[in-house]
Amino acid sequence: MSDRTAGDDSKSARPTLSLKPRGSGTVRQNFSHGRSNSVVVETKKRRFVKPGESKPVFAPKSESVAPPPPKPTAAPAETPASDAGSLSAGEMDARARALEEAKLREVEEAKRAAEEAERRAREDEATRLEREKREKEEAEQATARAAEEEAERKRQEEEARLAAADASALAVKEDAPVAKKSGGPSVLREAQRPRQEEQRPSRPRSGEDRRKTKLTLTNYDNTSNRARSLASVRRQREKQKRSQQSGPREKVMREVTVPDTITIQELANRMSERAVDVVKLLMAQGQMLKPGDIIDSDMAQLIAEEMGHKVIRVSESDIDVAVSDAPDAAEDLQPRPPVVTIMGHVDHGKTSLLDKIREARVAAGEAGGITQHIGAYQIERDGKALTFLDTPGHEAFTAMRARGANATDIAVLVVAADDAVMPQTIESISHAKAAEVPMIVAINKMDTQGADANKVRTDLLQHEVFVESMGGEVLDVEVSAKTGDGIDGLLDAINLQAELLELQANPNRDAEGIVIEAKLEKGRGAVATVIVQRGTLNVGDIVVAGNEWGRVRALLDDHGQQRKEAGPATPVEVLGLSGAPAAGDAVVVVENEARAREISDYRQRKARELAVAAQAGQRGSLEQMMTNLTEKGADQALFVVKGDTQGSVEAINSSLEKLGTDEVEARIVHSGVGGITEADVTLAVASSTPIIAFNVRPNKQAKDMAAREGIEIRYYSVIYDLIDDVRNTLSGMLAPERRETFIGYAEILQIFNHSKAGKVAGCLVTEGRVERGAGVRLLRDDVVIHEGELQTLKRFKDEVAEVQSGTECGMAFRNYQDMRVGDVIECFTVELIERSLDK
């Protein structure tokens, strides 16, 4: 226990903290910054109780500031001050056991310390050996470099010695007469001795060896004095050799591949020329271009030929792949099923007829009972497969019918017996004739009241469709999709026509086909309905479909069953494409993913360039834009269109474009396949347009954003309703029609001056009548001088509403006074009538 006793008397008067004073001492403590302190230290005695003794034995304790705790093995445990008696045998045993345990712990600690020291020694030894090995390798490398430098130095010294010897021989030959007079060879040796001494190396080999290349901290400051490396010396010699060569270098002629467009730098690289030389050549021709500028193939060819190279012209489109037109070998061809397209006017029973053939209920699943997608199905008849395509009949789906006709072998024209030939029936006939496919006429709805098959046959004659019953070659079958009558006859007619066509294809080749329909489905991604035309499409094939590509992940038939392959004329749904291709795109199998990605990137880039070019053409200059607005002041109704399939979106776009007139038109800001996303809503917000959703819905984020931004989303499932709503919208944008009705004529007989009304014309109504508030025109020599309104109409001194023919009256114009005797006043009324777009 201690207390501070520096020069303060009050502090030194305090008693020390102890139970009983035993003796004390003072210790001086020194701290940093020159501070010090004096500490009083007491000396106590330790009490030891030896076995067999009743009283403790006291041992003096050395004075210290902070004595270390006693080790268990150095002395027995200290007896508490309160222990006045001797220890019991149990306590002695416990203390003995504690001492033994302390000794064991000390032995274990010593053992662990020895093991740790041994481990560290091994690690240090391994580190030392590794360091010595590395230093040895570095020394060997330095020795090898020194040997190379020494050999190089000796070679240089030998060259210098030979040069000096040649010079000495020449000097001896010149000084030979003098040498003979002055004593002969001895004088010559004396003359040569200084030259030999000069050939010796002037720098002695010491610790500053120029071959020492290892950089350390000790020789860091002397690195500037190191010798040049062998590579530097070699480069210097090569440079000297090139400079000593006389004449220009030989021109290397190369074959330069020139694409459609290329940069000047890339062209220079292919010619192995400097880009600055190409730029100088262009500057000499008066064209200021930079190495990064793009030039066309013609200019690149002129530059390459001017610089003496041979040009090979290629086109970037060579990387594209197309459907092969080469016919297959006759021995590889095998019979294939026919592709039959069901075509006709809307609501004439095409899908119901196909349902009866398939025994399915597809029509019930279509909104409004009309088909709005192309459906592809395959059935068997007498052991033979038949592939059917069901096309929509609405006028908006013209392109879809055209695709169906182009991908088909036989066209079945469905005409309702109670409705005869209709507009889409005529259009279907045109598509079938354009595709040059045979037709079979199915006269449907024979079970309805008022059905007249002969009227259908007669109407078809007007469109150059001659059925067999009328002496033609086109097969016709009377059927009823409701009762199933005539279905077998129709299938027999299809099989007969297919046998006459002798349809064949090669299944043992890479597949080629056409996209009938494409859509995006949640959980499945892009789904394309494809009809294989040649070859066999297998799961795992890498295909390119329009601008999209992918590996075929799965093939599904019309029943939703997975298939491993699809042969010719087989309709399947293809999963695994990177995106939804456009309907009508060709599907081609390629050899690897790199090739497919290259083709897809090229097609997408071309599509973007065409879109940019189209927008640039539409934008034009400010002058062109003002001219267009002056010539055609059409109001535009903007829309964002999202549909469930590519065909539906295509039909909606074409239908909306047809609704436009010279005054109003519908413009599609963006259209796409799939659900409505936040990006679509953002685009609608930027352009202040509603969103048309055809059989699709927005996700939660898009729906919340549309509600927050006030964007209207119009949902449709039937294309009739969509087109009618857009037509009504455009009709509301039409300016009302101004209809003018003639009332009567009045001739001015005299002009009067009135204090309030100004000039007043005294008139005689010669024809019709004159009404107050009606529109008037002032005619002078049958030329309109003024058009305005009547301010006042008086009969004598009274204001009247109208004046009949043959009656005199007084009239004054509003804000017009230039009236003369003999002028004629024409009165008329104007009526504004609302207009609407014709259906």
mmCIF file of N, CA, C and O in Angstrom, residues 56 114 137 139 179 223 238 250 358 365-366 375 380 386 455 647 708 747-748 763 781:
data_model
loop_
_atom_site.group_PDB
_atom_site.id
_atom_site.type_symbol
_atom_site.label_atom_id
_atom_site.label_comp_id
_atom_site.label_asym_id
_atom_site.label_seq_id
_atom_site.Cartn_x
_atom_site.Cartn_y
_atom_site.Cartn_z
ATOM 1 N N PRO A 56 2.980 -20.024 12.205
ATOM 2 C CA PRO A 56 3.594 -19.672 10.925
ATOM 3 C C PRO A 56 4.989 -19.113 11.092
ATOM 4 O O PRO A 56 5.325 -18.531 12.125
ATOM 5 N N ALA A 114 8.416 -25.453 -26.404
ATOM 6 C CA ALA A 114 9.480 -26.109 -27.182
ATOM 7 C C ALA A 114 8.986 -26.491 -28.570
ATOM 8 O O ALA A 114 9.700 -26.316 -29.570
ATOM 9 N N GLU A 137 19.498 -18.848 -58.139
ATOM 10 C CA GLU A 137 18.996 -18.742 -59.517
ATOM 11 C C GLU A 137 19.294 -17.375 -60.099
ATOM 12 O O GLU A 137 19.706 -17.249 -61.256
ATOM 13 N N ALA A 139 21.705 -15.437 -59.244
ATOM 14 C CA ALA A 139 23.145 -15.362 -59.496
ATOM 15 C C ALA A 139 23.511 -16.092 -60.786
ATOM 16 O O ALA A 139 24.341 -15.624 -61.572
ATOM 17 N N ALA A 179 62.010 3.043 -91.177
ATOM 18 C CA ALA A 179 62.350 2.007 -90.207
ATOM 19 C C ALA A 179 63.695 1.393 -90.530
ATOM 20 O O ALA A 179 64.470 1.035 -89.629
ATOM 21 N N THR A 223 22.098 3.199 -60.564
ATOM 22 C CA THR A 223 21.501 2.504 -61.707
ATOM 23 C C THR A 223 21.692 3.265 -63.012
ATOM 24 O O THR A 223 21.634 2.675 -64.084
ATOM 25 N N GLU A 238 20.369 -2.863 -85.833
ATOM 26 C CA GLU A 238 19.397 -3.016 -86.908
ATOM 27 C C GLU A 238 19.048 -1.670 -87.522
ATOM 28 O O GLU A 238 18.892 -1.546 -88.744
ATOM 29 N N GLU A 250 10.946 -2.355 -100.997
ATOM 30 C CA GLU A 250 10.102 -2.960 -102.023
ATOM 31 C C GLU A 250 8.642 -2.911 -101.584
ATOM 32 O O GLU A 250 8.304 -3.215 -100.449
ATOM 33 N N ARG A 358 -61.901 -31.984 -86.064
ATOM 34 C CA ARG A 358 -61.004 -32.348 -84.955
ATOM 35 C C ARG A 358 -61.764 -32.830 -83.729
ATOM 36 O O ARG A 358 -61.143 -33.292 -82.769
ATOM 37 N N GLY A 365 -63.626 -20.919 -77.484
ATOM 38 C CA GLY A 365 -62.565 -20.250 -76.725
ATOM 39 C C GLY A 365 -62.162 -18.916 -77.289
ATOM 40 O O GLY A 365 -61.442 -18.168 -76.644
ATOM 41 N N GLU A 366 -62.604 -18.586 -78.499
ATOM 42 C CA GLU A 366 -62.257 -17.305 -79.108
ATOM 43 C C GLU A 366 -63.243 -16.236 -78.660
ATOM 44 O O GLU A 366 -64.441 -16.468 -78.592
ATOM 45 N N GLY A 375 -54.602 -20.828 -86.325
ATOM 46 C CA GLY A 375 -54.454 -22.083 -85.606
ATOM 47 C C GLY A 375 -53.936 -23.158 -86.541
ATOM 48 O O GLY A 375 -54.359 -23.245 -87.693
ATOM 49 N N GLU A 380 -55.556 -37.323 -88.690
ATOM 50 C CA GLU A 380 -55.309 -38.484 -89.551
ATOM 51 C C GLU A 380 -56.624 -38.885 -90.213
ATOM 52 O O GLU A 380 -57.676 -38.914 -89.577
ATOM 53 N N LEU A 386 -53.127 -35.079 -92.211
ATOM 54 C CA LEU A 386 -53.556 -33.851 -92.870
ATOM 55 C C LEU A 386 -53.281 -32.684 -91.924
ATOM 56 O O LEU A 386 -53.656 -32.732 -90.744
ATOM 57 N N LYS A 455 -76.961 -20.570 -105.514
ATOM 58 C CA LYS A 455 -76.636 -19.129 -105.514
ATOM 59 C C LYS A 455 -75.150 -18.925 -105.229
ATOM 60 O O LYS A 455 -74.494 -18.046 -105.815
ATOM 61 N N GLY A 647 -49.598 -11.607 -84.966
ATOM 62 C CA GLY A 647 -50.621 -11.424 -85.974
ATOM 63 C C GLY A 647 -51.689 -10.438 -85.537
ATOM 64 O O GLY A 647 -52.169 -9.626 -86.342
ATOM 65 N N ARG A 708 -51.316 6.463 -61.513
ATOM 66 C CA ARG A 708 -50.665 7.634 -60.939
ATOM 67 C C ARG A 708 -50.462 8.736 -61.979
ATOM 68 O O ARG A 708 -50.598 9.923 -61.683
ATOM 69 N N GLU A 747 -81.983 44.853 -102.567
ATOM 70 C CA GLU A 747 -81.253 45.846 -103.355
ATOM 71 C C GLU A 747 -81.276 47.185 -102.632
ATOM 72 O O GLU A 747 -82.328 47.615 -102.123
ATOM 73 N N ILE A 748 -80.092 47.841 -102.575
ATOM 74 C CA ILE A 748 -79.989 49.138 -101.904
ATOM 75 C C ILE A 748 -80.523 50.218 -102.846
ATOM 76 O O ILE A 748 -80.027 50.417 -103.961
ATOM 77 N N CYS A 763 -83.488 49.577 -98.440
ATOM 78 C CA CYS A 763 -83.440 48.447 -99.372
ATOM 79 C C CYS A 763 -84.847 47.984 -99.717
ATOM 80 O O CYS A 763 -85.816 48.207 -98.975
ATOM 81 N N ASP A 781 -71.495 44.517 -108.387
ATOM 82 C CA ASP A 781 -71.198 43.948 -109.708
ATOM 83 C C ASP A 781 -70.898 42.447 -109.589
ATOM 84 O O ASP A 781 -69.935 41.937 -110.185
#
